[in-house]
Short mmCIF file of C-alpha atoms in Angstrom, two decimals:
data_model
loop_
_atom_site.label_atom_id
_atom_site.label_comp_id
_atom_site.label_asym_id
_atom_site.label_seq_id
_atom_site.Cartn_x
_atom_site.Cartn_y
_atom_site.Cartn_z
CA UNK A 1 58.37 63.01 120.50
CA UNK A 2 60.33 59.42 120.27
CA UNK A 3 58.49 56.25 119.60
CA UNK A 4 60.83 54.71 122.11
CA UNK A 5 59.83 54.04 125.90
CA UNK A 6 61.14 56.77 128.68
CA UNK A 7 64.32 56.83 129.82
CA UNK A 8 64.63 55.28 133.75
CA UNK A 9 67.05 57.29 135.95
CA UNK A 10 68.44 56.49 138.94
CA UNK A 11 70.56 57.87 141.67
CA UNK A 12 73.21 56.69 144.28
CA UNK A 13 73.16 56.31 147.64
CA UNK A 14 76.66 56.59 149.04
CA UNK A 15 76.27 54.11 152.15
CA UNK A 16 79.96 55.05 153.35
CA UNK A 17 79.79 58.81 153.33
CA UNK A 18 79.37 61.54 151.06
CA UNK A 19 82.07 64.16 150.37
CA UNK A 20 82.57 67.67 148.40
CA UNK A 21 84.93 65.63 147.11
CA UNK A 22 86.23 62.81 145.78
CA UNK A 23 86.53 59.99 147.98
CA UNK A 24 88.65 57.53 147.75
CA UNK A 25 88.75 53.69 147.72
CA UNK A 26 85.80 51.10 147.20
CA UNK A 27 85.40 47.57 145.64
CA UNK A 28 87.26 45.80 148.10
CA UNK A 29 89.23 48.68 149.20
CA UNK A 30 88.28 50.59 152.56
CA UNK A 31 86.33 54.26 151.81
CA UNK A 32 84.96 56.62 153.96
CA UNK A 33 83.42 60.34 153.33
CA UNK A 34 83.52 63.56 155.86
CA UNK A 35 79.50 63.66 156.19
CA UNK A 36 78.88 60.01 157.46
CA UNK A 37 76.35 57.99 156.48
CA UNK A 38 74.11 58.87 159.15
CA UNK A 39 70.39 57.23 158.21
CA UNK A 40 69.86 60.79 159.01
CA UNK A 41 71.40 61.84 155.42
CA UNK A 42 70.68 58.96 153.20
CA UNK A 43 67.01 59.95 153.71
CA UNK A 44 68.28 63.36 152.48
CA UNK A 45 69.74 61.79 149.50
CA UNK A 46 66.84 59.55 149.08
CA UNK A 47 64.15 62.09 149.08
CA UNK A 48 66.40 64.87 146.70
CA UNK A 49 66.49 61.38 144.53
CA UNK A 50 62.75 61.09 145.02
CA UNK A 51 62.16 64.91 144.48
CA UNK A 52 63.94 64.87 141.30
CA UNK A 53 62.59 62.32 139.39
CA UNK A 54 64.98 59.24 140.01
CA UNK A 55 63.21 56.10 139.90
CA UNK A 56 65.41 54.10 142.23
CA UNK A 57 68.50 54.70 144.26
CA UNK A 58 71.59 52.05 143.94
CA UNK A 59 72.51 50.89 146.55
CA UNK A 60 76.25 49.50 147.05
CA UNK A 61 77.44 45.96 148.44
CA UNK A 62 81.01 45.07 150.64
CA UNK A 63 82.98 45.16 153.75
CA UNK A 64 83.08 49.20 152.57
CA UNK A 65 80.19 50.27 153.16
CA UNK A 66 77.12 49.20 155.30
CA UNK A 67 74.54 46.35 154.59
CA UNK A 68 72.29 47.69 151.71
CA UNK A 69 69.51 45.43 152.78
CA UNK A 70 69.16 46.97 155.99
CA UNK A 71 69.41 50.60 154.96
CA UNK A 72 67.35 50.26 152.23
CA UNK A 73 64.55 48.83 154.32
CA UNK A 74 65.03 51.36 157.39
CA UNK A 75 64.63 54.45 154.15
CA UNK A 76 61.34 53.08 152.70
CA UNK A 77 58.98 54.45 155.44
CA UNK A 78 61.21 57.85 154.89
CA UNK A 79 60.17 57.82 151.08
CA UNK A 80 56.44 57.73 149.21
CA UNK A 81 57.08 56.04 145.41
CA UNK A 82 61.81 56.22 145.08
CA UNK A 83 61.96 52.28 144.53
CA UNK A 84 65.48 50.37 145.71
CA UNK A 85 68.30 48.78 143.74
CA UNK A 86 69.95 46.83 146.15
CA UNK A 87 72.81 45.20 145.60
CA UNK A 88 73.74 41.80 147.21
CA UNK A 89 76.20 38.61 146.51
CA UNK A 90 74.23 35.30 145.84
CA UNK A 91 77.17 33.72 147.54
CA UNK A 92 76.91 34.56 150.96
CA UNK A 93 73.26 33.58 151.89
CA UNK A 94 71.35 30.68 150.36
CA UNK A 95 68.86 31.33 147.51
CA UNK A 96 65.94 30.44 149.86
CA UNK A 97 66.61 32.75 152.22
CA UNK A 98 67.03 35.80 149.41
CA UNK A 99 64.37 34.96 147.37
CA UNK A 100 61.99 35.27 150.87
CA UNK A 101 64.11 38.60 151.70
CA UNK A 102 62.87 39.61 148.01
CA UNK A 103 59.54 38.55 148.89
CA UNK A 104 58.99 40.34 152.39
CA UNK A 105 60.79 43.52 150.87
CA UNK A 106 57.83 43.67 148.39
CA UNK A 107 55.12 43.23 150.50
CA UNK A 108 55.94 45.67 153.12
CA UNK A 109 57.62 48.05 150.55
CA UNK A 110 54.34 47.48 148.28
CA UNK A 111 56.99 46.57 145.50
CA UNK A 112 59.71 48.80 145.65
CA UNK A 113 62.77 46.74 145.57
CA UNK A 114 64.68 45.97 142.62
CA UNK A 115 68.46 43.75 143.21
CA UNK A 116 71.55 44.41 141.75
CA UNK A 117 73.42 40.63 141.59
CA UNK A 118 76.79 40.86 142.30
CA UNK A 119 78.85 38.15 141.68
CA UNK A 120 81.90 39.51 143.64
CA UNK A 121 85.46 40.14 141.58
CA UNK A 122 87.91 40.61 144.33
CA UNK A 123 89.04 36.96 145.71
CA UNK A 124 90.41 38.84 148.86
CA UNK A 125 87.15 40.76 149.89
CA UNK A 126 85.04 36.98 149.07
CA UNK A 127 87.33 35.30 151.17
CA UNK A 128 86.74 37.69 154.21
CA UNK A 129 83.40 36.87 153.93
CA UNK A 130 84.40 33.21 154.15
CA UNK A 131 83.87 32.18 149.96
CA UNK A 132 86.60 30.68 148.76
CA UNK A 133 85.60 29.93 145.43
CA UNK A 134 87.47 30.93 142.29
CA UNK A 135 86.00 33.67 140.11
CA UNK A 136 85.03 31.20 137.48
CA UNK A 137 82.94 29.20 139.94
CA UNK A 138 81.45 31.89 141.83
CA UNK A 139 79.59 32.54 138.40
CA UNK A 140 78.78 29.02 138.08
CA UNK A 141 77.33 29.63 141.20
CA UNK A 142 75.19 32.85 140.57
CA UNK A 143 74.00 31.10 137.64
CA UNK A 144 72.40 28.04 139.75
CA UNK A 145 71.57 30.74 142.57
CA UNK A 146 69.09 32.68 140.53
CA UNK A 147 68.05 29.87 139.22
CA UNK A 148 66.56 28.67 141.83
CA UNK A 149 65.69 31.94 143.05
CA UNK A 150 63.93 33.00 140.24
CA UNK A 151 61.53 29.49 140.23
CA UNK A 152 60.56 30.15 143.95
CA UNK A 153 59.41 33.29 143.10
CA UNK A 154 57.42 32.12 140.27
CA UNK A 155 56.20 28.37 141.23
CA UNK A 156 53.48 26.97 143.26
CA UNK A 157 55.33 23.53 143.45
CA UNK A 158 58.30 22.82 146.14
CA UNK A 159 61.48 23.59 144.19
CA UNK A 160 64.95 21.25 144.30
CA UNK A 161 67.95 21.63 142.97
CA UNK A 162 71.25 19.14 143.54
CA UNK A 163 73.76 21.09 141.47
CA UNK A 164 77.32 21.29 141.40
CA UNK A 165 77.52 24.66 144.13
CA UNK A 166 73.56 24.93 145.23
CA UNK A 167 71.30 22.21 146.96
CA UNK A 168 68.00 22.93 147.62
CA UNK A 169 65.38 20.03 148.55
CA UNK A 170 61.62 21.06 148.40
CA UNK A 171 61.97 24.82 148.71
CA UNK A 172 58.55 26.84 148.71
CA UNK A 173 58.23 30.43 149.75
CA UNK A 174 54.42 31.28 151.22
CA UNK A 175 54.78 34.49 149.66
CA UNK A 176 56.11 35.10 146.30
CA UNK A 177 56.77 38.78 145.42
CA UNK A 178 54.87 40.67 143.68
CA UNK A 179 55.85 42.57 141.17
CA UNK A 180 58.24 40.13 141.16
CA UNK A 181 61.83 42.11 141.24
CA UNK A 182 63.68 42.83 137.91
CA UNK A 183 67.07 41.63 138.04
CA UNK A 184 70.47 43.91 137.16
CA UNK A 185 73.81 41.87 136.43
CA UNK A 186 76.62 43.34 135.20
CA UNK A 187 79.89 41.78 134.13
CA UNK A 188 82.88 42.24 131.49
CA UNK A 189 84.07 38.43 131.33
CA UNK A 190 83.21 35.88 129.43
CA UNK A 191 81.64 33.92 132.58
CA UNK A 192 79.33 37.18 132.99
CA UNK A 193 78.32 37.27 129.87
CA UNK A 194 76.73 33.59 130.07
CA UNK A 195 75.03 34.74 133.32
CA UNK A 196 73.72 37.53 132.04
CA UNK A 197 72.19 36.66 129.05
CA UNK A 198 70.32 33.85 131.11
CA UNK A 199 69.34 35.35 134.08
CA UNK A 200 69.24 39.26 134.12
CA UNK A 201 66.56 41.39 133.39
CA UNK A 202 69.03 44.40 132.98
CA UNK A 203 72.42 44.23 132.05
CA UNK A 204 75.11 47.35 133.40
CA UNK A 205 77.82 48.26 131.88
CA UNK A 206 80.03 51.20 133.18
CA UNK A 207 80.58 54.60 131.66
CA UNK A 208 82.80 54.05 128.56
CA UNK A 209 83.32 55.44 125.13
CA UNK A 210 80.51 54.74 122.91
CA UNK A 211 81.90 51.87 120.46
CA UNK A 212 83.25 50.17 123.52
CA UNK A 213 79.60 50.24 125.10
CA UNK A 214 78.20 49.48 121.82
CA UNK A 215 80.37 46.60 121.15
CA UNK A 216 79.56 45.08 124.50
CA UNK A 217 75.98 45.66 123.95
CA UNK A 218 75.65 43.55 120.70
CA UNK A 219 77.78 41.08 122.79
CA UNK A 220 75.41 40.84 125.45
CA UNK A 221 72.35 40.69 123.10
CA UNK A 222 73.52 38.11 120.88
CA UNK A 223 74.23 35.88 123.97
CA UNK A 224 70.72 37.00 124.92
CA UNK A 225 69.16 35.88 121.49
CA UNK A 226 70.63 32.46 121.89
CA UNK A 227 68.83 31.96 125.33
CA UNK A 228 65.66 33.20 123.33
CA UNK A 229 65.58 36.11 125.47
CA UNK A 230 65.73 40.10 125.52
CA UNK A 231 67.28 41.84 127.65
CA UNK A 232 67.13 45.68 128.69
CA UNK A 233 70.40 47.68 129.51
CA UNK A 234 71.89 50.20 132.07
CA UNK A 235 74.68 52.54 132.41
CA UNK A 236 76.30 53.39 135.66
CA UNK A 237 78.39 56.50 135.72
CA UNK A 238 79.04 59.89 137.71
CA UNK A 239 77.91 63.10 136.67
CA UNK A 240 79.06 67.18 136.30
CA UNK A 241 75.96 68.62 135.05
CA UNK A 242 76.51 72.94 134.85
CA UNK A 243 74.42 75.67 133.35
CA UNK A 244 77.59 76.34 131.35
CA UNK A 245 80.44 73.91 130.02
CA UNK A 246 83.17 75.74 131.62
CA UNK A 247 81.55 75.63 135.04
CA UNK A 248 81.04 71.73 134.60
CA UNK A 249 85.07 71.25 133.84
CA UNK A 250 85.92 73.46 136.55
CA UNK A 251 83.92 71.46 139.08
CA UNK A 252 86.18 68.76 137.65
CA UNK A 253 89.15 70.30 138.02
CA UNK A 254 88.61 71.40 141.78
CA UNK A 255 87.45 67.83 142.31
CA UNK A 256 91.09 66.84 140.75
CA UNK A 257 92.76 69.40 142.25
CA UNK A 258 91.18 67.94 145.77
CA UNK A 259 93.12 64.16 145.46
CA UNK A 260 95.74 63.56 147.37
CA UNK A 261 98.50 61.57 144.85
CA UNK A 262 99.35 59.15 147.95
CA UNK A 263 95.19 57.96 147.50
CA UNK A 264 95.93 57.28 143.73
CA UNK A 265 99.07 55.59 144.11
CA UNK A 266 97.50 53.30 147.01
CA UNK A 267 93.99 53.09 145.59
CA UNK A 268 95.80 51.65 142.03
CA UNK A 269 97.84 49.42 144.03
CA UNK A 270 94.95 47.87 145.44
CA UNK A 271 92.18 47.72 142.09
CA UNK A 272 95.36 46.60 140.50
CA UNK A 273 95.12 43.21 142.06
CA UNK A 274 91.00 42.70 140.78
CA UNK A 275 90.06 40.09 139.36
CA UNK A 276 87.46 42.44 137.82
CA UNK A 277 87.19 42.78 133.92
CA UNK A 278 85.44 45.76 134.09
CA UNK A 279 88.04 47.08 136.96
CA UNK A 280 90.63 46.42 134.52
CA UNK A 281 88.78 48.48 131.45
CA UNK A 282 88.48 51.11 134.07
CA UNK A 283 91.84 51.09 134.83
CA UNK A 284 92.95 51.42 131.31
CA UNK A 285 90.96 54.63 130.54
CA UNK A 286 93.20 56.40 132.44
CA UNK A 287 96.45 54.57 133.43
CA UNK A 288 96.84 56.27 136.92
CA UNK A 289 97.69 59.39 135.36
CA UNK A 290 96.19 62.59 135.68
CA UNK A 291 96.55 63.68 131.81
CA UNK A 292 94.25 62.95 129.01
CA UNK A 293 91.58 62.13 131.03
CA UNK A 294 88.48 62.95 129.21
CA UNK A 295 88.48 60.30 127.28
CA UNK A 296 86.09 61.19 124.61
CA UNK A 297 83.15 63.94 123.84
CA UNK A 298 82.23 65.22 128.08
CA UNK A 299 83.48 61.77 129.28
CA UNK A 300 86.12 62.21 132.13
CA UNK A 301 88.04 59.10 133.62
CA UNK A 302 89.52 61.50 136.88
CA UNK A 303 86.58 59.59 139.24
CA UNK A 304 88.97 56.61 138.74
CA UNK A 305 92.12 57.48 139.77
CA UNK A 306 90.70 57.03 143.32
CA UNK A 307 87.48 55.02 142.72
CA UNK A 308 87.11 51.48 142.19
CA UNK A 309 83.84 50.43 140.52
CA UNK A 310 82.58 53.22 138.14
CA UNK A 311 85.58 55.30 137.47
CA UNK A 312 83.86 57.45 135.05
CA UNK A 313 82.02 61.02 134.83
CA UNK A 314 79.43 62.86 132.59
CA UNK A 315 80.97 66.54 132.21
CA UNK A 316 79.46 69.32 130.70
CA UNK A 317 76.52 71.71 130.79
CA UNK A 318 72.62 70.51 130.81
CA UNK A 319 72.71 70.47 127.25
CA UNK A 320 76.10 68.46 126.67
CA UNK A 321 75.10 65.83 129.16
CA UNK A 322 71.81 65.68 127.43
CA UNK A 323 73.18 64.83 124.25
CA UNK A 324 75.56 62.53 125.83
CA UNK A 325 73.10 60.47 127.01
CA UNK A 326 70.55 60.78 124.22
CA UNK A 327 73.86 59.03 122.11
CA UNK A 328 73.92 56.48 124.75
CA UNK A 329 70.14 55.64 124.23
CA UNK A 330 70.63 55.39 120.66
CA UNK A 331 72.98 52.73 121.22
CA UNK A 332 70.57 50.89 123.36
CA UNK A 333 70.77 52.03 126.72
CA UNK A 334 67.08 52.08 128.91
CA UNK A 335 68.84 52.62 132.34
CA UNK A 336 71.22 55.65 133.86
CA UNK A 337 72.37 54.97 137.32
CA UNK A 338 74.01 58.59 138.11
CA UNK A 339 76.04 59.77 141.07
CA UNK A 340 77.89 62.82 141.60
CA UNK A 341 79.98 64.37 145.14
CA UNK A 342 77.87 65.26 146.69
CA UNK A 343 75.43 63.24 146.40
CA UNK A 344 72.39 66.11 147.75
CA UNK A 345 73.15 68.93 146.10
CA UNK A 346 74.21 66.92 142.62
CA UNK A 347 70.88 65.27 142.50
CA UNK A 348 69.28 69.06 142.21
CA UNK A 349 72.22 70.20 139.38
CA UNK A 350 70.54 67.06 137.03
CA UNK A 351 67.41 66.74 138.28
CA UNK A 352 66.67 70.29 137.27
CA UNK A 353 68.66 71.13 134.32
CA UNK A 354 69.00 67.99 132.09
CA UNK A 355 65.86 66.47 133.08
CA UNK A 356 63.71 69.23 131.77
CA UNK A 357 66.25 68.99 128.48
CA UNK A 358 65.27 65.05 128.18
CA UNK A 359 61.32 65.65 128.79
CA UNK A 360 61.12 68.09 125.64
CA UNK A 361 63.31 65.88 123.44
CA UNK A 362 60.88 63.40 124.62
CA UNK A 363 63.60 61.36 126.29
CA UNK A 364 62.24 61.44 130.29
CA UNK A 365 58.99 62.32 131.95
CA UNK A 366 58.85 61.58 135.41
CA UNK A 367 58.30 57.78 136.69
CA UNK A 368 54.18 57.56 137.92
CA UNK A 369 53.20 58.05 140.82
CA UNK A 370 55.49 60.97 141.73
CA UNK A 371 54.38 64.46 141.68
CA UNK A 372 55.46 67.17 139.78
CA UNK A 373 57.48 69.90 141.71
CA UNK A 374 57.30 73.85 140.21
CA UNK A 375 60.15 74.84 138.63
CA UNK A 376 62.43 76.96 140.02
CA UNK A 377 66.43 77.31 141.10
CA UNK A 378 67.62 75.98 144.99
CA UNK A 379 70.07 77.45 146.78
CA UNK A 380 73.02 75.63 145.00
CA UNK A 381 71.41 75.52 141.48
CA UNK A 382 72.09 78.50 139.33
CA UNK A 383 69.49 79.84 136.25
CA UNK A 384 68.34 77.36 133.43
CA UNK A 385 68.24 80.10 130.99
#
């Protein structure tokens, strides 16, 4: 057994359809799968999420896809302990009003919400919401945002603050949340990086190659260590997980084989224009083209060539992924937010063979409160052996 504290999993929950295959679009750009996201199936996803172990369930934020805070909120009745990441831009609704949101998520939810900050990276997407801001004050912004947020969560005095994007006079919720809820931030840029180290709880990074994550890692914790503070990190990225390696890369070739090249061209027109840094690392992996693209050791960049966002896959069998991610935990990473098309039956493929993997190297044991389910194959996941 490790001296180190359990790996957290997560899963996804695809809040503008789920596919077979892959579907294209997102951050900023218009997506859509073949089984809608009926509240119907999100409560399948979220209870094969809950079933297998995840911890939380991710929960996306744009015109794209629908409101996470109102999904996430009509799923908790649905589920007993599977917690929710929801993502949400601190520039759209005033810090009083989201750090009550917070609060009354908590207390009905019995403190199951955690909140993914997005700062927003595509200007055109911001401005359709009506911010007009630059990307460099948008994080100026956050940073006075959760600021303030994170004082009325924790204060029993009125809190005010006259700064240069946020004005607040004598804010003071009547019920702070408790637990109150960790923060994830992610971010590539500079301006990020400041936010980060200040305000997250969790930093994300996507799925790169490991001195690339590594490198951004010590950046983030040094930034971190000048604040005086410690941060915990996260890695979102899709997942293949097969009882054998060839079965993994031949899912990955019938999801390839699946894209039309009129999606890449248009979806790499459009991420093309981001004012994302990670967007543009993403972009670089792969350079629109369909060769090369695992990238290093079971790491596979095809998700990208019609995804914005996470662009990146996990692809081999139980074991490989295992050791994948026991390389990215050596490096420092405490969070895996996983996806994987689709998003039902791929919960099942990792939840039963590389969870079981992680638990004897001591990596994983399921998150309290949940219950543990005999072992056994379902319909769609083949022998362990």
């Amino acid at each position: 057994m490790t001296s180190r504290a359990p790996l957290s999993f997560h899963w996804f929950l695809p809040t503008y359809g789920d596919s077979r295959g892959l579907i294209a679009g997102g951050h900023g750009t218009h997506m859509s799968g073949d089984r809608p996201a009926t509240l119907r199936y999100l409560k399948q996803i979220s209870l094969a999420a809950e079933e297998n172990g995840f911890e939380a369930v991710l929960t996306p934020t744009g015109a794209w896809c629908e409101d996470a805070w109102l999904t996430t909120a009509l799923l908790v009745e649905s589920t007993e302990t599977l917690k929710f990441l929801v993502a949400f831009r601190p520039g759209l609704i005033s810090p009083t009003l989201a750090a009550q949101m917070a609060a009354t998520y908590q207390w009905h939810s019995e403190g199951r919400l955690l909140l993914n900050v997005v700062t927003g990276g595509e200007a055109h997407e911001q401005q359709a919401y009506g911010d007009f801001l630059p990307k460099a004050e948008r994080y100026e912004r956050c940073a006075e945002f959760l600021d303030v947020v994170r004082r009325l969560w924790t204060s029993h005095e009125p809190v005010s603050l006259d700064g240069k994007h946020i004005r607040v006079s004598e804010a003071l919720l009547a019920r702070r949340p408790d637990p109150v809820p960790p923060v994830f931030f992610g971010g590539s840029s500079p301006e990020a990086g400041a936010v980060a180290a200040a305000h997250a709880d969790t930093y994300l990074t996507w799925g790169e190659p490991l001195d690339a994550v590594r490198e951004k890692i010590d950046w983030i914790r040094s930034l971190a260590a000048g604040q005086g503070r410690e941060l915990s990190y996260g890695l979102r990225i899709h997942v293949i997980s097969r009882d054998t390696s060839e079965q993994a890369w031949a899912e990955a070739a019938r999801l390839l084989a699946g894209v039309d090249p009129a999606d890449v061209e248009r979806v790499q027109r459009n991420l093309s224009r981001s004012e994302s840094e990670g967007q543009r690392r993403m972009l670089a992996l792969h350079g629109g083209s369909v060769d090369n693209l695992e990238i290093a050791p079971n790491l596979w960049a095809g998700v990208g060539l019609v995804r914005g966002g996470a662009g990146t896959a996990l692809v081999g069998s139980h074991a490989e992924v295992a050791d994948r991610i026991a390389e990215y935990a050596e490096l420092g990473i405490d969070h895996f937010i996983l996806s994987g098309y689709p998003h039902v039956e791929e919960a099942y493929w990792f939840g039963e063979g590389v969870l079981p993997i992680l638990t004897a190297r001591g990596l994983w044991r399921r998150p309290s409160g949940g219950q543990d389910r005999a072992s056994g194959a379902t319909a769609f996941v083949g022998s362990r052996g």
